[in-house]
Amino acid sequence: MPINVTRSSMPDFEEYCNEIRELWDSRWLTNMGVKHKELQAKLEQYLGVRHVTLYTNGHLALENVIAAMNFPKGSEVITTPFTFASTTHAIVRSGLIPVFCDVNDVDYTMDVSKIEALITDKTVAIVPVHVYGNLCDVDAIKLIADRHGLKVIYDAAHAFGVTKNGVSAACFGNASMFSFHATKVFNTIEGGAVTYADDALVQVLDDRKNFGLHTPEEGLYAAGNAKMSEFQAAMGICNLRHLDGEIAKRGVAVARYRERLCGVDGIQICPEQRDVTSNYAYFPVVFDGYKYTRDEVFERLRAEDIIARKYFAPLTNSFECYRTLPTAGADKTPVAQHLAERVLTLPLFADLTVGDVDRICDIILI
Ligand code: T4K
């Protein structure tokens, strides 16, 4: 069995079967049924946030919350290119122009010192990314957004379960998007959510994920279908029961990685963030002046059936589909480009043993 970059957390087979048993009786499989309602309430409680709206995946969650903000087409949104394709695509597919801000070289989130220089009279929002589960500088971003009247929508796809001074990542900005994809710390197979405090958004988001229909006879928005099914919600209910244990197990693997790799010349590891409780979503390592390049480490691991990943290379601002964007070009975000050429995310999941971590580190260090 190869060791992949991650491995889905799953409940026991019987636990999931028990959870979905009633769906065979009710024949109610989707469209905001009992499992959907139960998961939503449980997540509001777990995250300590006023509202959670569930989606069939994180990407559509992000597109829907951007649509709900009603920004004029052609408006500019400041974001980072050091992310999964989804973040930039969601902005562009919403008819908005992504303006790429560089990241910092400590936690790889948006470099807040570079945001204000990018604001123009067309800027409407900031979409920062809590990349790898590292929290952005949420206080600085709030100050800048308030000063310029901008909305903040966090891509918190990686940040489920992360807290800062006890406050959940779900509570920052005007809204946050989480991914519950199979590869995430908390999964609903495919799935996602938007979290927010504004009561006025509840109905808009509920309508928008259901074809924009307010009632079966009232079409308010030309929207699509982004509903989470009962089977996805049932998986979430099961996984939530075990989440804290799964995060703790990931923490053990991360502690071992740190023990083995921190302080090695040419290897850069993100420091633990102050006041932040991590979810240990990813373990990125930057090879900068190390005896092997990133690509050599990748190949050495692959030769042993260990599949690390180059998240996030290439940068989204160098994607072919954005070649004609006036803001495209990885040279405009040199720190992100430097990282994209050197970063490797090592395998990390709850069942990864300390023995596995040692084997991976031995291959890297030998
Ligand atoms: N924003 C950010 C910052 C994101 O990272 C993402 C998603 C999104 C937005 C959008 O959220 P979603 O719409 O996806 O909810 C994966 C995921 O598909 C994607 O969700 C994730 N980010 C991205 C970082 O990683 P791939 O193409 O790298 O996945 P794949 O199929 O190569 O899987 C990676 C490894 O995970 C496999 O080698 C083994 C393991 N795995 C995979 C699957 C599919 C499992 O253990 N079980 C599984 O079911 O994109």
Coordinates of C-alpha atoms and ligand atoms in Angstrom, one line a residue:
M1 CA 0.0 0.0 0.0
P2 CA 1.5 3.4 -0.9
I3 CA 1.5 6.1 1.7
N4 CA -0.4 9.0 0.1
V5 CA -0.3 12.6 1.1
T6 CA -3.5 11.9 3.0
R7 CA -6.0 9.2 3.8
S8 CA -9.7 9.8 4.5
S9 CA -10.9 9.6 8.1
M10 CA -13.9 7.2 8.3
P11 CA -16.1 5.9 11.0
D12 CA -16.6 2.1 11.5
F13 CA -18.7 0.6 8.7
E14 CA -21.5 -0.3 11.1
E15 CA -21.6 3.2 12.6
Y16 CA -22.2 4.6 9.2
C17 CA -24.8 1.9 8.3
N18 CA -26.7 2.7 11.5
E19 CA -26.6 6.4 10.7
I20 CA -28.1 5.9 7.2
R21 CA -30.6 3.1 8.1
E22 CA -33.5 5.4 8.6
L23 CA -33.0 6.8 5.1
W24 CA -34.2 3.4 3.8
D25 CA -37.4 3.8 5.7
S26 CA -38.1 7.5 4.9
R27 CA -36.8 7.4 1.3
W28 CA -35.8 11.0 1.9
L29 CA -32.3 11.1 0.4
T30 CA -31.5 14.8 -0.2
N31 CA -33.1 18.3 -0.2
M32 CA -32.4 19.4 3.4
G33 CA -33.7 16.3 5.2
V34 CA -33.2 15.3 8.9
K35 CA -29.5 14.4 8.6
H36 CA -28.8 17.7 6.9
K37 CA -30.6 19.6 9.6
E38 CA -28.8 17.6 12.3
L39 CA -25.4 18.1 10.9
Q40 CA -26.0 21.8 10.4
A41 CA -27.0 22.3 14.1
K42 CA -24.1 20.2 15.3
L43 CA -21.6 22.2 13.3
E44 CA -23.0 25.5 14.5
Q45 CA -22.4 24.2 18.0
Y46 CA -19.0 22.7 17.3
L47 CA -17.7 25.8 15.6
G48 CA -19.4 28.3 17.9
V49 CA -20.7 30.2 15.0
R50 CA -24.2 31.7 14.5
H51 CA -24.9 30.2 11.1
V52 CA -23.7 27.3 9.0
T53 CA -25.1 26.7 5.5
L54 CA -24.1 23.3 4.1
Y55 CA -23.1 22.6 0.5
T56 CA -22.4 19.6 -1.7
N57 CA -18.7 20.8 -1.9
G58 CA -16.5 23.6 -0.8
H59 CA -16.1 25.1 -4.2
L60 CA -19.8 25.7 -4.7
A61 CA -20.0 27.1 -1.1
L62 CA -17.5 29.7 -2.1
E63 CA -19.2 30.6 -5.4
N64 CA -22.5 30.8 -3.6
V65 CA -21.4 33.1 -0.8
I66 CA -19.6 35.4 -3.3
A67 CA -22.8 35.5 -5.4
A68 CA -24.8 36.3 -2.2
M69 CA -22.7 39.5 -1.8
N70 CA -24.1 41.0 -5.0
F71 CA -20.8 42.6 -6.2
P72 CA -21.0 44.4 -9.5
K73 CA -19.6 42.3 -12.4
G74 CA -16.0 43.3 -13.1
S75 CA -15.2 44.3 -9.5
E76 CA -11.8 43.5 -8.1
V77 CA -11.2 40.9 -5.4
I78 CA -7.8 40.7 -3.6
T79 CA -6.7 37.2 -3.1
T80 CA -3.6 35.0 -3.1
P81 CA -2.4 32.6 -5.9
F82 CA -0.8 30.2 -3.4
T83 CA -3.9 28.0 -3.1
F84 CA -5.9 25.3 -4.8
A85 CA -7.4 26.2 -8.2
S86 CA -10.8 26.5 -6.5
T87 CA -10.2 29.9 -4.8
T88 CA -9.3 31.8 -8.0
H89 CA -11.8 30.0 -10.1
A90 CA -14.7 30.9 -7.7
I91 CA -13.8 34.5 -8.1
V92 CA -13.5 34.5 -11.9
R93 CA -16.6 32.3 -12.4
S94 CA -18.5 34.9 -10.4
G95 CA -17.6 37.6 -13.0
L96 CA -15.0 39.3 -10.7
I97 CA -11.3 40.0 -11.3
P98 CA -8.8 38.4 -9.0
V99 CA -6.0 40.8 -7.9
F100 CA -3.1 38.7 -6.6
C101 CA -1.5 39.7 -3.4
D102 CA 1.8 38.0 -2.4
V103 CA 2.0 35.7 0.7
N104 CA 4.4 36.1 3.6
D105 CA 7.3 33.6 4.0
V106 CA 6.5 32.6 7.5
D107 CA 3.0 31.0 7.4
Y108 CA 2.4 31.4 3.6
T109 CA -0.9 33.4 4.1
M110 CA -1.6 36.8 2.6
D111 CA 1.1 39.3 3.2
V112 CA -1.0 42.0 4.9
S113 CA 1.6 44.7 4.3
K114 CA 0.9 44.4 0.6
I115 CA -2.9 44.6 0.5
E116 CA -3.5 48.3 0.6
A117 CA -1.3 49.0 -2.4
L118 CA -3.6 46.7 -4.4
I119 CA -6.9 48.5 -3.5
T120 CA -8.5 50.5 -6.2
D121 CA -11.9 52.1 -6.6
K122 CA -13.1 48.8 -8.1
T123 CA -12.1 46.7 -5.1
V124 CA -15.0 45.1 -3.3
A125 CA -13.6 42.3 -1.3
I126 CA -10.6 40.4 0.1
V127 CA -10.6 36.6 -0.2
P128 CA -7.6 35.4 1.9
V129 CA -6.8 31.7 2.3
H130 CA -6.0 30.0 5.6
V131 CA -3.6 27.9 3.7
Y132 CA -2.6 24.5 5.2
G133 CA -4.8 25.5 8.2
N134 CA -2.4 28.4 9.1
L135 CA -4.6 31.3 10.1
C136 CA -4.3 34.6 8.2
D137 CA -3.6 37.7 10.2
V138 CA -7.3 38.2 10.7
D139 CA -6.9 41.3 12.9
A140 CA -4.9 43.2 10.3
I141 CA -7.2 42.1 7.5
K142 CA -10.2 43.3 9.4
L143 CA -8.6 46.7 10.0
I144 CA -7.8 47.1 6.3
A145 CA -11.3 45.9 5.2
D146 CA -13.1 48.2 7.6
R147 CA -10.9 51.2 6.6
H148 CA -11.8 50.7 2.9
G149 CA -15.3 49.3 3.2
L150 CA -14.5 45.9 1.8
K151 CA -16.0 42.5 2.5
V152 CA -13.8 39.7 3.7
I153 CA -14.6 36.1 2.7
Y154 CA -12.1 33.6 4.0
D155 CA -11.2 30.5 2.1
A156 CA -11.1 28.3 5.2
A157 CA -11.1 25.0 3.3
H158 CA -8.1 23.9 5.3
A159 CA -9.0 25.4 8.7
F160 CA -11.9 23.3 10.1
G161 CA -11.3 23.0 13.9
V162 CA -8.7 25.7 14.0
T163 CA -9.2 28.3 16.8
K164 CA -7.4 31.5 17.7
N165 CA -7.6 32.5 21.4
G166 CA -10.5 30.0 21.6
V167 CA -12.4 31.6 18.7
S168 CA -13.1 29.3 15.7
A169 CA -11.8 30.1 12.3
A170 CA -15.5 30.1 11.3
C171 CA -16.0 33.4 13.1
F172 CA -13.7 35.7 11.1
G173 CA -14.6 38.0 8.3
N174 CA -18.1 38.4 6.8
A175 CA -18.1 34.7 6.0
S176 CA -15.8 31.7 5.7
M177 CA -15.9 28.7 3.4
F178 CA -14.9 25.3 4.6
S179 CA -14.3 22.2 2.5
F180 CA -15.5 18.8 3.8
H181 CA -13.9 16.9 0.9
A182 CA -12.6 13.3 1.6
T183 CA -9.1 14.7 1.8
K184 CA -9.9 17.1 4.6
V185 CA -9.5 16.9 8.4
F186 CA -13.3 16.7 8.7
N187 CA -15.1 15.1 5.7
T188 CA -18.6 14.5 4.5
I189 CA -17.2 12.5 1.4
E190 CA -17.7 15.6 -0.8
G191 CA -19.1 18.6 1.0
G192 CA -18.6 22.1 2.3
A193 CA -20.1 25.0 4.3
V194 CA -20.3 28.7 4.6
T195 CA -20.2 30.1 8.2
Y196 CA -21.3 33.6 9.1
A197 CA -23.1 35.8 11.6
D198 CA -25.3 37.9 9.4
D199 CA -29.0 36.7 9.8
A200 CA -29.9 38.3 6.5
L201 CA -27.7 35.9 4.6
V202 CA -29.5 32.7 5.8
Q203 CA -32.4 32.8 3.4
V204 CA -30.3 34.1 0.5
L205 CA -27.8 31.2 0.8
D206 CA -30.6 28.6 1.3
D207 CA -32.4 29.8 -1.8
R208 CA -29.3 30.1 -3.9
K209 CA -28.1 26.5 -3.3
N210 CA -31.6 25.3 -4.4
F211 CA -31.8 26.8 -7.9
G212 CA -32.5 30.2 -6.5
L213 CA -36.1 29.1 -5.6
H214 CA -37.5 30.8 -2.6
T215 CA -40.6 28.6 -2.8
P216 CA -41.4 26.1 -5.5
E217 CA -43.2 28.9 -7.3
E218 CA -40.9 31.8 -6.6
G219 CA -37.6 32.0 -8.5
L220 CA -35.5 34.8 -7.0
Y221 CA -32.0 34.0 -8.4
A222 CA -30.7 32.3 -11.6
A223 CA -28.8 29.9 -9.3
G224 CA -27.7 26.3 -9.5
N225 CA -27.9 23.2 -7.4
A226 CA -25.4 22.9 -4.5
K227 CA -27.3 20.9 -1.9
M228 CA -25.6 18.4 0.4
S229 CA -27.3 15.0 0.4
E230 CA -28.4 13.0 3.4
F231 CA -25.7 10.4 2.8
Q232 CA -23.0 13.1 2.9
A233 CA -24.6 14.7 6.1
A234 CA -24.7 11.2 7.7
M235 CA -21.0 10.8 7.1
G236 CA -20.4 14.2 8.6
I237 CA -22.4 13.3 11.7
C238 CA -20.3 10.1 12.2
N239 CA -17.0 11.8 11.5
L240 CA -17.8 14.7 13.9
R241 CA -18.0 12.2 16.8
H242 CA -14.4 11.2 16.3
L243 CA -12.9 14.4 15.1
D244 CA -11.1 15.5 18.2
G245 CA -9.4 12.1 18.5
E246 CA -8.5 12.2 14.8
I247 CA -6.9 15.7 15.2
A248 CA -5.0 14.6 18.3
K249 CA -3.6 11.6 16.3
R250 CA -2.5 14.0 13.5
G251 CA -0.9 16.1 16.1
V252 CA 1.3 13.2 17.2
A253 CA 2.6 12.7 13.7
V254 CA 3.2 16.4 13.3
A255 CA 5.2 16.5 16.6
R256 CA 7.4 13.7 15.3
Y257 CA 7.9 15.5 11.9
R258 CA 9.0 18.6 13.8
E259 CA 11.3 16.7 16.1
R260 CA 13.0 15.1 13.1
L261 CA 13.1 18.0 10.6
C262 CA 13.1 21.3 12.5
G263 CA 16.6 22.9 12.6
V264 CA 17.9 20.9 9.6
D265 CA 19.9 23.3 7.4
G266 CA 18.0 24.1 4.2
I267 CA 14.7 22.8 5.5
Q268 CA 12.0 25.4 6.5
I269 CA 9.0 24.4 8.5
C270 CA 6.2 26.8 9.5
P271 CA 6.5 27.8 13.2
E272 CA 3.5 27.0 15.3
Q273 CA 1.2 30.1 15.3
R274 CA 0.9 31.9 18.6
D275 CA -2.5 31.7 20.3
V276 CA -3.7 29.3 17.6
T277 CA -4.9 25.7 18.1
S278 CA -4.0 23.8 15.0
N279 CA -6.0 21.1 13.2
Y280 CA -2.8 19.7 11.7
A281 CA -4.3 19.7 8.2
Y282 CA -1.1 19.6 6.2
F283 CA 2.6 19.4 6.8
P284 CA 4.3 21.6 4.3
V285 CA 8.1 21.6 4.1
V286 CA 10.2 24.1 2.1
F287 CA 13.5 22.8 0.7
D288 CA 15.6 25.9 0.2
G289 CA 19.3 25.3 -0.1
Y290 CA 19.0 21.7 1.2
K291 CA 21.2 19.0 -0.2
Y292 CA 18.3 17.8 -2.3
T293 CA 15.9 20.0 -4.3
R294 CA 12.2 19.7 -3.6
D295 CA 11.8 17.7 -6.8
E296 CA 14.6 15.3 -5.8
V297 CA 13.0 14.7 -2.4
F298 CA 9.6 14.1 -4.2
E299 CA 11.3 11.5 -6.4
R300 CA 13.2 9.8 -3.5
L301 CA 9.9 9.4 -1.6
R302 CA 8.1 8.2 -4.7
A303 CA 10.7 5.5 -5.3
E304 CA 9.6 4.1 -1.9
D305 CA 5.9 4.4 -2.7
I306 CA 5.4 7.5 -0.6
I307 CA 3.4 10.1 -2.5
A308 CA 4.0 13.6 -1.2
R309 CA 2.3 16.5 -3.1
K310 CA 3.5 19.8 -4.5
Y311 CA 0.6 21.8 -3.0
F312 CA 0.4 24.5 -4.3
A313 CA 2.4 24.5 -7.5
P314 CA 1.8 26.0 -10.0
L315 CA 0.5 29.2 -8.6
T316 CA -3.0 30.0 -9.9
N317 CA -1.8 33.3 -11.4
S318 CA 0.3 31.3 -13.8
F319 CA -2.6 29.0 -15.0
E320 CA -3.0 28.9 -18.7
C321 CA -6.7 29.9 -18.4
Y322 CA -5.6 33.2 -16.7
R323 CA -2.9 34.1 -19.3
T324 CA -4.9 37.1 -20.5
L325 CA -5.9 38.4 -17.1
P326 CA -4.2 41.8 -16.5
T327 CA -3.2 40.7 -13.1
A328 CA -1.7 37.3 -14.1
G329 CA 1.9 36.4 -13.8
A330 CA 3.7 34.5 -11.1
D331 CA 6.6 37.1 -11.2
K332 CA 4.2 39.6 -9.5
T333 CA 4.1 37.4 -6.4
P334 CA 7.7 36.5 -5.9
V335 CA 7.4 35.0 -2.4
A336 CA 4.6 32.7 -3.5
Q337 CA 6.6 31.7 -6.6
H338 CA 9.6 31.0 -4.4
L339 CA 7.4 28.7 -2.3
A340 CA 5.7 27.0 -5.2
E341 CA 9.1 26.0 -6.5
R342 CA 10.3 24.5 -3.2
V343 CA 7.4 23.3 -1.1
L344 CA 6.3 19.7 -0.6
T345 CA 3.4 18.6 1.6
L346 CA 4.4 15.4 3.3
P347 CA 1.9 12.6 4.1
L348 CA -0.3 13.5 7.1
F349 CA -3.4 11.7 8.3
A350 CA -4.7 10.3 11.6
D351 CA -3.5 6.7 11.0
L352 CA 0.0 7.7 10.0
T353 CA 2.2 6.1 12.6
V354 CA 5.3 7.6 14.2
G355 CA 7.1 4.7 12.4
D356 CA 5.8 5.9 9.1
V357 CA 6.9 9.4 9.9
D358 CA 10.4 8.1 10.8
R359 CA 10.6 6.2 7.6
I360 CA 9.7 9.3 5.6
C361 CA 12.2 11.5 7.5
D362 CA 14.9 8.9 7.1
I363 CA 14.4 9.0 3.3
I364 CA 14.5 12.8 3.4
L365 CA 17.5 13.1 5.7
I366 CA 19.8 10.3 4.5
Ligands
T4K1 N1 -10.0 26.0 -1.4 C1 -8.9 25.3 -1.1 C2 -7.7 26.1 -0.5 C3 -8.8 24.0 -1.3 O1 -7.7 23.3 -0.9 C4 -9.9 23.3 -1.9 C5 -9.8 21.9 -2.1 C6 -11.1 24.0 -2.2 C7 -11.0 25.4 -2.0 C8 -12.3 23.4 -2.8 O2 -13.0 22.5 -1.9 P1 -13.8 21.3 -2.5 O3 -14.7 21.8 -3.5 O4 -12.8 20.3 -2.9 O5 -14.6 20.8 -1.2 C9 -7.6 17.5 -3.5 C10 -9.1 17.7 -3.2 O6 -9.9 17.1 -4.2 C11 -9.5 19.1 -2.9 O7 -10.7 19.0 -2.2 C12 -8.4 19.9 -2.1 N2 -8.7 21.2 -2.0 C13 -7.1 19.7 -2.8 C14 -6.0 20.4 -2.0 O8 -6.7 18.3 -2.8 P2 -6.3 16.4 -5.5 O9 -6.6 16.5 -6.9 O10 -5.0 16.7 -5.0 O11 -6.8 15.1 -4.8 P3 -6.4 13.6 -5.1 O12 -7.6 12.9 -5.7 O13 -5.1 13.5 -5.8 O14 -6.2 13.0 -3.6 C15 -5.1 13.3 -2.8 C16 -4.9 12.1 -1.9 O15 -5.9 12.0 -1.0 C17 -4.9 10.7 -2.6 O16 -3.6 10.4 -3.0 C18 -5.3 9.8 -1.6 C19 -6.2 10.6 -0.7 N3 -7.6 10.4 -0.9 C20 -8.2 10.9 -2.0 C21 -9.6 10.7 -2.2 C22 -10.2 11.3 -3.4 C23 -8.4 9.6 0.0 O17 -7.8 9.1 1.0 N4 -9.7 9.4 -0.2 C24 -10.3 9.9 -1.3 O18 -11.5 9.7 -1.4 O19 -7.3 17.5 -4.8

